[in-house]
PDB file of N, CA, C and O in Angstrom:
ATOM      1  N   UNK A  19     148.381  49.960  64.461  1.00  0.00           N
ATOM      2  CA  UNK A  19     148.462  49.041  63.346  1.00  0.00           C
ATOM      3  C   UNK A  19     149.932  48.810  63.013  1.00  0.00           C
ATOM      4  O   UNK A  19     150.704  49.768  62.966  1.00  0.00           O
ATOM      5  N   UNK A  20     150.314  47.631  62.793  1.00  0.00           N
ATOM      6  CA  UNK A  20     151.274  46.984  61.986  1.00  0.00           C
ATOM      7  C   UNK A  20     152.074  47.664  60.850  1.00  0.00           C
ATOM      8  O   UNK A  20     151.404  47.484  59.833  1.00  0.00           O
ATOM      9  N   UNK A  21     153.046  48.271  60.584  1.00  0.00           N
ATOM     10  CA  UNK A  21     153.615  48.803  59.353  1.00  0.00           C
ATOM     11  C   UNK A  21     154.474  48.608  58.625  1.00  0.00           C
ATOM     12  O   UNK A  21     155.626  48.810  59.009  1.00  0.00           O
ATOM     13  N   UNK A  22     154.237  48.187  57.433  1.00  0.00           N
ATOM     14  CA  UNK A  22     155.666  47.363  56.730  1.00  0.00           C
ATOM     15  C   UNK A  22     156.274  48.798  56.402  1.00  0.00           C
ATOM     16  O   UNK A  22     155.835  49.894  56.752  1.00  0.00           O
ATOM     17  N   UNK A  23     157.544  48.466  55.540  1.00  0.00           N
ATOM     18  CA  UNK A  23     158.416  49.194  55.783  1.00  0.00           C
ATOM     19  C   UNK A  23     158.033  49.765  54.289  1.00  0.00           C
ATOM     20  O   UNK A  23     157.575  50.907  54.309  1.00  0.00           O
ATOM     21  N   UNK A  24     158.165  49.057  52.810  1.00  0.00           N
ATOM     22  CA  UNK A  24     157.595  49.930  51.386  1.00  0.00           C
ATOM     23  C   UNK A  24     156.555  49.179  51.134  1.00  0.00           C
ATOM     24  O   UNK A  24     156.412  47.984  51.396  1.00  0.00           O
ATOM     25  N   UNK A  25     155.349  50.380  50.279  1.00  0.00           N
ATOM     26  CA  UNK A  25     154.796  49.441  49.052  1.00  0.00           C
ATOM     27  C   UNK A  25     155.154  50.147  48.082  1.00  0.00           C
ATOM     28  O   UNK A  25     155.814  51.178  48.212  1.00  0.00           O
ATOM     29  N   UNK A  26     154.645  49.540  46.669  1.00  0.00           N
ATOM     30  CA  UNK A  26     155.235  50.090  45.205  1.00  0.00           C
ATOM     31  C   UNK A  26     153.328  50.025  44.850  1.00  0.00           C
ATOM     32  O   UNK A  26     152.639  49.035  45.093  1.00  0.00           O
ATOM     33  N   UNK A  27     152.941  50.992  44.401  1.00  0.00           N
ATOM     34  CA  UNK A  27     151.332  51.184  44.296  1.00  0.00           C
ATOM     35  C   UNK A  27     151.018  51.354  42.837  1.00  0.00           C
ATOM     36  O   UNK A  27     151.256  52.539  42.601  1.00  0.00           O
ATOM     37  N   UNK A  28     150.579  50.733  41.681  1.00  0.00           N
ATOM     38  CA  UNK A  28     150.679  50.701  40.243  1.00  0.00           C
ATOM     39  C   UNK A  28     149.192  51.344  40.395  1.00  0.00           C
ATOM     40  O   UNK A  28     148.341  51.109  41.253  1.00  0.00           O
ATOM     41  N   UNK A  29     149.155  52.232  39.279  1.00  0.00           N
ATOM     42  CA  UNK A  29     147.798  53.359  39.014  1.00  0.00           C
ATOM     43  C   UNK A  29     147.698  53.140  37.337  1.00  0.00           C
ATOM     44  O   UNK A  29     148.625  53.439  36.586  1.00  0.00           O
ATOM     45  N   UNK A  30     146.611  52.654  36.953  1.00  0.00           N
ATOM     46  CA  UNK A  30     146.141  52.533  35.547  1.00  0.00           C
ATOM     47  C   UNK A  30     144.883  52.998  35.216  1.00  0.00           C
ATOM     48  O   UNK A  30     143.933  52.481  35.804  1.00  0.00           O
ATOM     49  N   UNK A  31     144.657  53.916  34.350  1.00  0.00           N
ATOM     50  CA  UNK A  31     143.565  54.773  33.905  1.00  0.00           C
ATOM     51  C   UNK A  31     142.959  53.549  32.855  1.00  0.00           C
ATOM     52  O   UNK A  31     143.357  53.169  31.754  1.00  0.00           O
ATOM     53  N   UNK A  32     141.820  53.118  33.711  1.00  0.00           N
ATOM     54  CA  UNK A  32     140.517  52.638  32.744  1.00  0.00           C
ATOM     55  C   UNK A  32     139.240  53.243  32.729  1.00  0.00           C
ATOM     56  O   UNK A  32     138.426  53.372  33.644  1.00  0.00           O
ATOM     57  N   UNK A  33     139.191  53.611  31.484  1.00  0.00           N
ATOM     58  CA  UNK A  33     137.837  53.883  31.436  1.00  0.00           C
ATOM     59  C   UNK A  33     136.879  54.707  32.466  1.00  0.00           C
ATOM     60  O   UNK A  33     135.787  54.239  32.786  1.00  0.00           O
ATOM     61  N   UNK A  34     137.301  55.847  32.925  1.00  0.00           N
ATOM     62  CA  UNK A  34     137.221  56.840  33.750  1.00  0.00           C
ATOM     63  C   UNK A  34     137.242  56.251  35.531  1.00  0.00           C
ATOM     64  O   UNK A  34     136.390  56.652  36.323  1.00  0.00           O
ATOM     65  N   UNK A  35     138.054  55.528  35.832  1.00  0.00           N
ATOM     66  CA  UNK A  35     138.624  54.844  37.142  1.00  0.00           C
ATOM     67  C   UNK A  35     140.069  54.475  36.738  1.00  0.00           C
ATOM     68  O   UNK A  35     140.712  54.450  35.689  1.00  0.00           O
ATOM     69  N   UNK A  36     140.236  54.264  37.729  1.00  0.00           N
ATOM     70  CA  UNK A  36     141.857  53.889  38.071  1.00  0.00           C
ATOM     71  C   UNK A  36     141.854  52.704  38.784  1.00  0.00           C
ATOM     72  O   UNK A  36     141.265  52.453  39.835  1.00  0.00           O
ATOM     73  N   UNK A  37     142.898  51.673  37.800  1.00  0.00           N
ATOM     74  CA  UNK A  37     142.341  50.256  38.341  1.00  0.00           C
ATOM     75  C   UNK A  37     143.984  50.284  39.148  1.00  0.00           C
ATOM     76  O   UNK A  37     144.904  50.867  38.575  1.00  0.00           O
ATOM     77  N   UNK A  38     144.194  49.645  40.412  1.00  0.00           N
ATOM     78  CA  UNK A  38     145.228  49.979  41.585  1.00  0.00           C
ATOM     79  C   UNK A  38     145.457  48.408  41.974  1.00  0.00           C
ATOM     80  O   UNK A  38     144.574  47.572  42.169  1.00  0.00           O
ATOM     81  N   UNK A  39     146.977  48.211  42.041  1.00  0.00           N
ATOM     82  CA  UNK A  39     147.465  47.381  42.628  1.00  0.00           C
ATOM     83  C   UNK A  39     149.388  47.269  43.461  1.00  0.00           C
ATOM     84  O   UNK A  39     150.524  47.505  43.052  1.00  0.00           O
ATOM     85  N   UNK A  40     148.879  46.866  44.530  1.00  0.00           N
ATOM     86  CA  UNK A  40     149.831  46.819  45.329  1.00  0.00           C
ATOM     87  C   UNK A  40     151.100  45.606  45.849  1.00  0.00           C
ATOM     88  O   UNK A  40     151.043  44.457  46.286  1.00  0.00           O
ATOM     89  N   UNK A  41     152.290  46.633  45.510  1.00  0.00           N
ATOM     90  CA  UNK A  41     153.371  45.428  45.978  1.00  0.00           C
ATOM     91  C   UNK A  41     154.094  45.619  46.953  1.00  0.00           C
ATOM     92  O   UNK A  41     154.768  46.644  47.057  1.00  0.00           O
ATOM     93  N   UNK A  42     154.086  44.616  47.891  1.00  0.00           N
ATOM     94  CA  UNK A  42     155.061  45.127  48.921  1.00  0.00           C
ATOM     95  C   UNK A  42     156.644  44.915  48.527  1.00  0.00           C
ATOM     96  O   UNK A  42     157.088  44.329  47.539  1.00  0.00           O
ATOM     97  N   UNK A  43     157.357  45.558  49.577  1.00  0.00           N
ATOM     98  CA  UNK A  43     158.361  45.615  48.726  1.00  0.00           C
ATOM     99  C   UNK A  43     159.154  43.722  49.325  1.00  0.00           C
ATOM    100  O   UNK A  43     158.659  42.889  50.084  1.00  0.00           O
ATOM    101  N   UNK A  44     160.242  43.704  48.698  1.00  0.00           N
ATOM    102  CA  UNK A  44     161.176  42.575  48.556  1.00  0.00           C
ATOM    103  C   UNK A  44     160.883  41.432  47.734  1.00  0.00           C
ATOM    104  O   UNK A  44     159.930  41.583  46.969  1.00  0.00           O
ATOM    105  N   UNK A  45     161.509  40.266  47.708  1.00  0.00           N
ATOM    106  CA  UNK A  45     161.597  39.577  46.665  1.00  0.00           C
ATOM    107  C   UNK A  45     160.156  38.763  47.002  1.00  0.00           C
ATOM    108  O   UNK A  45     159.241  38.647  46.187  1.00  0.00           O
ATOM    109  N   UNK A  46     160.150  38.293  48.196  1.00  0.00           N
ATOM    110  CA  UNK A  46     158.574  37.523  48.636  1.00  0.00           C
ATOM    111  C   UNK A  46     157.517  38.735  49.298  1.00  0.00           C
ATOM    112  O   UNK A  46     156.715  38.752  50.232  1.00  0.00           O
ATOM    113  N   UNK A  47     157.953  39.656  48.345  1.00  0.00           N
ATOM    114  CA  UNK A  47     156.711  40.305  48.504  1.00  0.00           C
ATOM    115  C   UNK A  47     155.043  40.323  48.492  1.00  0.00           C
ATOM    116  O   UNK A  47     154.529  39.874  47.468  1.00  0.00           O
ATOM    117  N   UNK A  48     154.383  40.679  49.272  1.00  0.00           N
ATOM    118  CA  UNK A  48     153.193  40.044  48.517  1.00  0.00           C
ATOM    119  C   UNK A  48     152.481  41.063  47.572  1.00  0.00           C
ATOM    120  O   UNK A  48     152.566  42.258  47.856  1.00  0.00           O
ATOM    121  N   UNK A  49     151.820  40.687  46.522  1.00  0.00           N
ATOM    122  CA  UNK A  49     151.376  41.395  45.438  1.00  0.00           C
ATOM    123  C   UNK A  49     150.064  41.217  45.104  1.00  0.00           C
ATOM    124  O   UNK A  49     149.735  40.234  44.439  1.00  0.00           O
ATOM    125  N   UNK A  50     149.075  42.220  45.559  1.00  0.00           N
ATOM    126  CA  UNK A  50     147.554  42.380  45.088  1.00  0.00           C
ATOM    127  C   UNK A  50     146.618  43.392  44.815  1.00  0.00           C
ATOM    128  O   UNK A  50     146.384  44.377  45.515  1.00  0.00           O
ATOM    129  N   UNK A  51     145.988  43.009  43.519  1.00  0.00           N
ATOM    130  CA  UNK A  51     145.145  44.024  43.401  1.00  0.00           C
ATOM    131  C   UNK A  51     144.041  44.688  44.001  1.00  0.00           C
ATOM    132  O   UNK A  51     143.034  44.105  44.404  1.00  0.00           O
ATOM    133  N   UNK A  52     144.233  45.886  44.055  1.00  0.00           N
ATOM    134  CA  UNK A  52     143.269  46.301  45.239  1.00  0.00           C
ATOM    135  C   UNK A  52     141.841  46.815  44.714  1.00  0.00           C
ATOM    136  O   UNK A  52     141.148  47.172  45.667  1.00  0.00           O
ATOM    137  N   UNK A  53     141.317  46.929  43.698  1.00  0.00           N
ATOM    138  CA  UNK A  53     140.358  47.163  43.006  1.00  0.00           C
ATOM    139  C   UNK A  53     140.378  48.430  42.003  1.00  0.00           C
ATOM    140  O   UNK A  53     141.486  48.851  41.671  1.00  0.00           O
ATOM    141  N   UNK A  54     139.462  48.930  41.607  1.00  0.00           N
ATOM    142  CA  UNK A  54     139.081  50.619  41.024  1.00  0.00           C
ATOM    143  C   UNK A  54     138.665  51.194  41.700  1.00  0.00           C
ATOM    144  O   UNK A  54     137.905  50.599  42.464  1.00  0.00           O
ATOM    145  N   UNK A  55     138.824  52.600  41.906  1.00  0.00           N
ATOM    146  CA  UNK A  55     138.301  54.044  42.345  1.00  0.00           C
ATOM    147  C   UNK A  55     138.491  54.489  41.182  1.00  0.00           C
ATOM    148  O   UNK A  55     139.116  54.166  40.172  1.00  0.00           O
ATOM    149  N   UNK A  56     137.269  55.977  41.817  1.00  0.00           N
ATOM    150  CA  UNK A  56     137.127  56.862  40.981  1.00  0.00           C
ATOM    151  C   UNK A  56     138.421  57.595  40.685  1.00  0.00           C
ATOM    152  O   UNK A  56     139.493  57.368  41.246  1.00  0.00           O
ATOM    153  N   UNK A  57     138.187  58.561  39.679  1.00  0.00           N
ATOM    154  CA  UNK A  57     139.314  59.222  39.384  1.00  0.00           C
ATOM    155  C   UNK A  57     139.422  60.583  39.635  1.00  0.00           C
ATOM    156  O   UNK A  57     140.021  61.432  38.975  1.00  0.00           O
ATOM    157  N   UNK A  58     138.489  60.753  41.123  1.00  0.00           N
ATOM    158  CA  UNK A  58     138.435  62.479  41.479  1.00  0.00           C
ATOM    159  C   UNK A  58     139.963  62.423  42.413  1.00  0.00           C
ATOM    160  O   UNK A  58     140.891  61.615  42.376  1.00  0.00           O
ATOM    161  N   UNK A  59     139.809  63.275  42.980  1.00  0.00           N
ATOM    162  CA  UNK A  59     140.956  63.798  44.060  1.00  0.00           C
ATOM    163  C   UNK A  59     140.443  63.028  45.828  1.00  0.00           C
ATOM    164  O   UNK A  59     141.152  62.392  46.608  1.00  0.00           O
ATOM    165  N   UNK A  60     139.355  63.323  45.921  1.00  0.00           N
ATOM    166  CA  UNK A  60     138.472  62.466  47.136  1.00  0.00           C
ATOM    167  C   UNK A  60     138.886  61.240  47.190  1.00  0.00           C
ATOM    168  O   UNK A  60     139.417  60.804  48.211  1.00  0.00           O
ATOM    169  N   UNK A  61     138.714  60.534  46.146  1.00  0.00           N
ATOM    170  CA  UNK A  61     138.764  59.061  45.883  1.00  0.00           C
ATOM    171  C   UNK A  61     140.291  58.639  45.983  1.00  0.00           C
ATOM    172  O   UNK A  61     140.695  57.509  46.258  1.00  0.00           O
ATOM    173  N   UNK A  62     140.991  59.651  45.734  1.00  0.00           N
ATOM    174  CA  UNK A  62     142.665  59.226  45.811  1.00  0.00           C
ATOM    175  C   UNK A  62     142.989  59.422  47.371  1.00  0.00           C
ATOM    176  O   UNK A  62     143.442  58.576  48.142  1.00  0.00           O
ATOM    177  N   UNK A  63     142.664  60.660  47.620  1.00  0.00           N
ATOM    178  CA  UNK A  63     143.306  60.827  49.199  1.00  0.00           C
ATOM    179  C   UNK A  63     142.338  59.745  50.003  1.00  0.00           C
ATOM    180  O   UNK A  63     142.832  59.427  51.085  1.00  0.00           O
ATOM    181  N   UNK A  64     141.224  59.186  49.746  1.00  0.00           N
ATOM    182  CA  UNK A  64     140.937  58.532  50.604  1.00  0.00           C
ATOM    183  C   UNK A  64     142.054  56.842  50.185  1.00  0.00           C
ATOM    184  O   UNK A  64     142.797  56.568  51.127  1.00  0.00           O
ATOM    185  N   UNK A  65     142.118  56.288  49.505  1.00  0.00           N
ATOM    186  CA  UNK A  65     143.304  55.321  48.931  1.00  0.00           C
ATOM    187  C   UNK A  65     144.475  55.669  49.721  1.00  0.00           C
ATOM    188  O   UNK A  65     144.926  54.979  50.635  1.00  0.00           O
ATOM    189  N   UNK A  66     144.846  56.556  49.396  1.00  0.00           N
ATOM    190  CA  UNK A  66     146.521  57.178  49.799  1.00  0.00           C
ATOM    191  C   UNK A  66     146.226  57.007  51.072  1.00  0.00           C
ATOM    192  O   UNK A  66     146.885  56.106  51.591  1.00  0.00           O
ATOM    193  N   UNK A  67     145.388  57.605  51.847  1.00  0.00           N
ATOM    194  CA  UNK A  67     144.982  57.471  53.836  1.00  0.00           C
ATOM    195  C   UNK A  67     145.118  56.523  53.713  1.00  0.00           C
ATOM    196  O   UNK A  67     146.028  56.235  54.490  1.00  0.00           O
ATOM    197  N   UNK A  68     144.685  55.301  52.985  1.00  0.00           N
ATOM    198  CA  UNK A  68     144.591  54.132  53.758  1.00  0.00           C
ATOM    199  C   UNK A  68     145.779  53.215  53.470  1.00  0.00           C
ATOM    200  O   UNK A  68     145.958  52.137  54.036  1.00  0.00           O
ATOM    201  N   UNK A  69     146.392  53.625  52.748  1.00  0.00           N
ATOM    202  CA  UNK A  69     147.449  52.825  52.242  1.00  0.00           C
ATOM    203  C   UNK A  69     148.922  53.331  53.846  1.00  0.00           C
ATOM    204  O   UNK A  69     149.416  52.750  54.812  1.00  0.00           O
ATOM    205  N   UNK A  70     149.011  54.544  53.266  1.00  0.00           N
ATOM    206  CA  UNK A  70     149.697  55.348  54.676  1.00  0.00           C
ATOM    207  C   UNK A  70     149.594  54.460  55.698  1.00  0.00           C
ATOM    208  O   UNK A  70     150.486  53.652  55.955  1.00  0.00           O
ATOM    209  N   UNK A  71     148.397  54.562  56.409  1.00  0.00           N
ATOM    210  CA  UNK A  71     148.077  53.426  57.734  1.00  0.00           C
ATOM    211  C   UNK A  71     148.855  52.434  57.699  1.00  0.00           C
ATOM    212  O   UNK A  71     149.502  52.215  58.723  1.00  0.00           O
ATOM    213  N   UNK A  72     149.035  51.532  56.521  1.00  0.00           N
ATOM    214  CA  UNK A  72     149.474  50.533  56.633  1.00  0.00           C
ATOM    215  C   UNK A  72     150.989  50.389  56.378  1.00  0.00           C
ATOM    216  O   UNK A  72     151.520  49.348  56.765  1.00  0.00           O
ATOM    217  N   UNK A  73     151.741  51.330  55.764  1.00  0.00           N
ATOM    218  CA  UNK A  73     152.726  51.475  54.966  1.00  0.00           C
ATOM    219  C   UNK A  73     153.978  52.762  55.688  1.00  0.00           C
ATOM    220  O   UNK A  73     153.789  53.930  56.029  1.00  0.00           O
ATOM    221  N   UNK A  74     154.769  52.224  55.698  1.00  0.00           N
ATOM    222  CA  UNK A  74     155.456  54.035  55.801  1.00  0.00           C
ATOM    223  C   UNK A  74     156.417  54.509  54.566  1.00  0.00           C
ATOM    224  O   UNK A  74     157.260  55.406  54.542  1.00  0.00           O
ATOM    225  N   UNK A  75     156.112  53.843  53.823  1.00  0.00           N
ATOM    226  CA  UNK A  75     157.010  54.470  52.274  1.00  0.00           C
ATOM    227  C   UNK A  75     155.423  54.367  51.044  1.00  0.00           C
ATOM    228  O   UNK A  75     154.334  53.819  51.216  1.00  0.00           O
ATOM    229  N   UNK A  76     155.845  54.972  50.140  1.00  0.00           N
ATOM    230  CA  UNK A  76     154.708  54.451  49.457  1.00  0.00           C
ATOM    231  C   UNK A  76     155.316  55.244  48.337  1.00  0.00           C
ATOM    232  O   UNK A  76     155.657  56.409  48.538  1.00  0.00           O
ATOM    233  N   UNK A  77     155.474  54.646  47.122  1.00  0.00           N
ATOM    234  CA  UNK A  77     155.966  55.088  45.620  1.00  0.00           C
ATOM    235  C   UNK A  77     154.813  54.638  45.013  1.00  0.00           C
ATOM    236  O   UNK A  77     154.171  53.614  45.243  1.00  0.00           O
ATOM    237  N   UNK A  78     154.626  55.509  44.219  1.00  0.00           N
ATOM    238  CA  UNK A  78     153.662  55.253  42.765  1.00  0.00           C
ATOM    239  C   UNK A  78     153.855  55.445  41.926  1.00  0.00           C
ATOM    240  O   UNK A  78     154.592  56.406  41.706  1.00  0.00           O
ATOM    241  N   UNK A  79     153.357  54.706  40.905  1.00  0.00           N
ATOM    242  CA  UNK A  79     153.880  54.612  39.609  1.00  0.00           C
ATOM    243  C   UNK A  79     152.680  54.828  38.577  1.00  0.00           C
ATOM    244  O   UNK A  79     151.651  54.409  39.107  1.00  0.00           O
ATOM    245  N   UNK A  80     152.489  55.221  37.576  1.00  0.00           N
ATOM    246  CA  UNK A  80     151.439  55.891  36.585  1.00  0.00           C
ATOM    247  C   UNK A  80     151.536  54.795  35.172  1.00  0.00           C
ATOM    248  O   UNK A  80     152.566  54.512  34.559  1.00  0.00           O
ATOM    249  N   UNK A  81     150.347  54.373  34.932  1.00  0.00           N
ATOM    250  CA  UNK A  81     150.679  53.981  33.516  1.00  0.00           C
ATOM    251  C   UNK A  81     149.613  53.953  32.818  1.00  0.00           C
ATOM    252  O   UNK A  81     148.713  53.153  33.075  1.00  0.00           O
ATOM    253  N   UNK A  82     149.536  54.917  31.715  1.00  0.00           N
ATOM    254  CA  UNK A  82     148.666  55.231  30.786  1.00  0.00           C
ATOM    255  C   UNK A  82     147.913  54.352  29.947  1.00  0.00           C
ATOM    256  O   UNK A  82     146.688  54.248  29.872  1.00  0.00           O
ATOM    257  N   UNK A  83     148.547  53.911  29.505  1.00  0.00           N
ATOM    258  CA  UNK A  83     148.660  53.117  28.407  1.00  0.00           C
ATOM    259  C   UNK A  83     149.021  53.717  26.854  1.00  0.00           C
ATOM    260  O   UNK A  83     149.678  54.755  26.935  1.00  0.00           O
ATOM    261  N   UNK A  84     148.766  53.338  25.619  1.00  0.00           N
ATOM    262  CA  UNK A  84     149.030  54.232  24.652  1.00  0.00           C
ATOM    263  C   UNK A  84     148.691  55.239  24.457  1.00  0.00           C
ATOM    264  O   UNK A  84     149.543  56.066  24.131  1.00  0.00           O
ATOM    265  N   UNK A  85     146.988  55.731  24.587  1.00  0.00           N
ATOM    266  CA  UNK A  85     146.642  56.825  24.686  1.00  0.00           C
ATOM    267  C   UNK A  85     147.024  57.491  25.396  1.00  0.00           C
ATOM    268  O   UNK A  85     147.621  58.434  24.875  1.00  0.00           O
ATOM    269  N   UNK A  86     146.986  57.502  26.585  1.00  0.00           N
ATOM    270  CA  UNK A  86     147.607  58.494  27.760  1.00  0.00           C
ATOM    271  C   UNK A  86     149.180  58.955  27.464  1.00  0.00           C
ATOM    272  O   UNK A  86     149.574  59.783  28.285  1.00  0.00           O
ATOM    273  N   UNK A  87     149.941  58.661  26.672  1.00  0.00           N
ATOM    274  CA  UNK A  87     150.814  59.102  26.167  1.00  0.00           C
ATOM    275  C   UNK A  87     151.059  59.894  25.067  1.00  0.00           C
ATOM    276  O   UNK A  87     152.226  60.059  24.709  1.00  0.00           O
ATOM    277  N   UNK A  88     150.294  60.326  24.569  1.00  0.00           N
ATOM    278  CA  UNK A  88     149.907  61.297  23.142  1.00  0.00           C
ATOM    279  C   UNK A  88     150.110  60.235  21.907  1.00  0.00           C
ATOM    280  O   UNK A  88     149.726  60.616  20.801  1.00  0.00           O
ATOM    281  N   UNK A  89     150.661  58.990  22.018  1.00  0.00           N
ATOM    282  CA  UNK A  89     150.797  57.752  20.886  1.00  0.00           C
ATOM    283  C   UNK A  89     149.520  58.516  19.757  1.00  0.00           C
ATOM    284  O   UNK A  89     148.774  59.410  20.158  1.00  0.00           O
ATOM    285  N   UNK A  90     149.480  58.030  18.513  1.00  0.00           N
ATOM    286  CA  UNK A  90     148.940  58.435  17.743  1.00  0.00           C
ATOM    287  C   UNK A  90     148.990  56.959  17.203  1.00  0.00           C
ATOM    288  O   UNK A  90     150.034  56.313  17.120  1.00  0.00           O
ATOM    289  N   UNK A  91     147.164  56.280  16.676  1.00  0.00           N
ATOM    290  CA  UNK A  91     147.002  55.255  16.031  1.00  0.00           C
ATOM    291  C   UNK A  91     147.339  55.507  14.691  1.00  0.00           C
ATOM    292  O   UNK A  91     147.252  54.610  13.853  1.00  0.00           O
TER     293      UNK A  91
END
């Protein structure tokens, strides 16, 4: 298989899944969301395998949102 060189992989906790989307890297990068998985450990390494395949860098990035940050309403 084909391997670009980065992606940048955004991870957002909804509602007990993790909604995932992917950017490749540079300015005409292309940028898409790749759906939800679960939020076990299974469900990630199988993501991460497949991303790998395609990728040989891969950064991720986490974003909570307010709650996931201890924020207080």
């Amino acid at each position: 298989m084909d391997h670009h060189s980065e992606a940048f992989v955004g991870n957002r906790y909804v509602r007990l899944r993790n909604a995932v989307a992917v950017a490749e890297e540079g300015r005409g990068g292309d940028v898409r969301y790749v759906g939800e998985i679960d939020t076990t450990e299974a469900a990630t390494r199988k993501l991460v395998a497949k991303l790998a395949s395609k990728y040989r860098q891969l950064t991720f990035c986490y974003e909570a949102g307010r709650r996931g940050t201890g924020s207080i309403d």
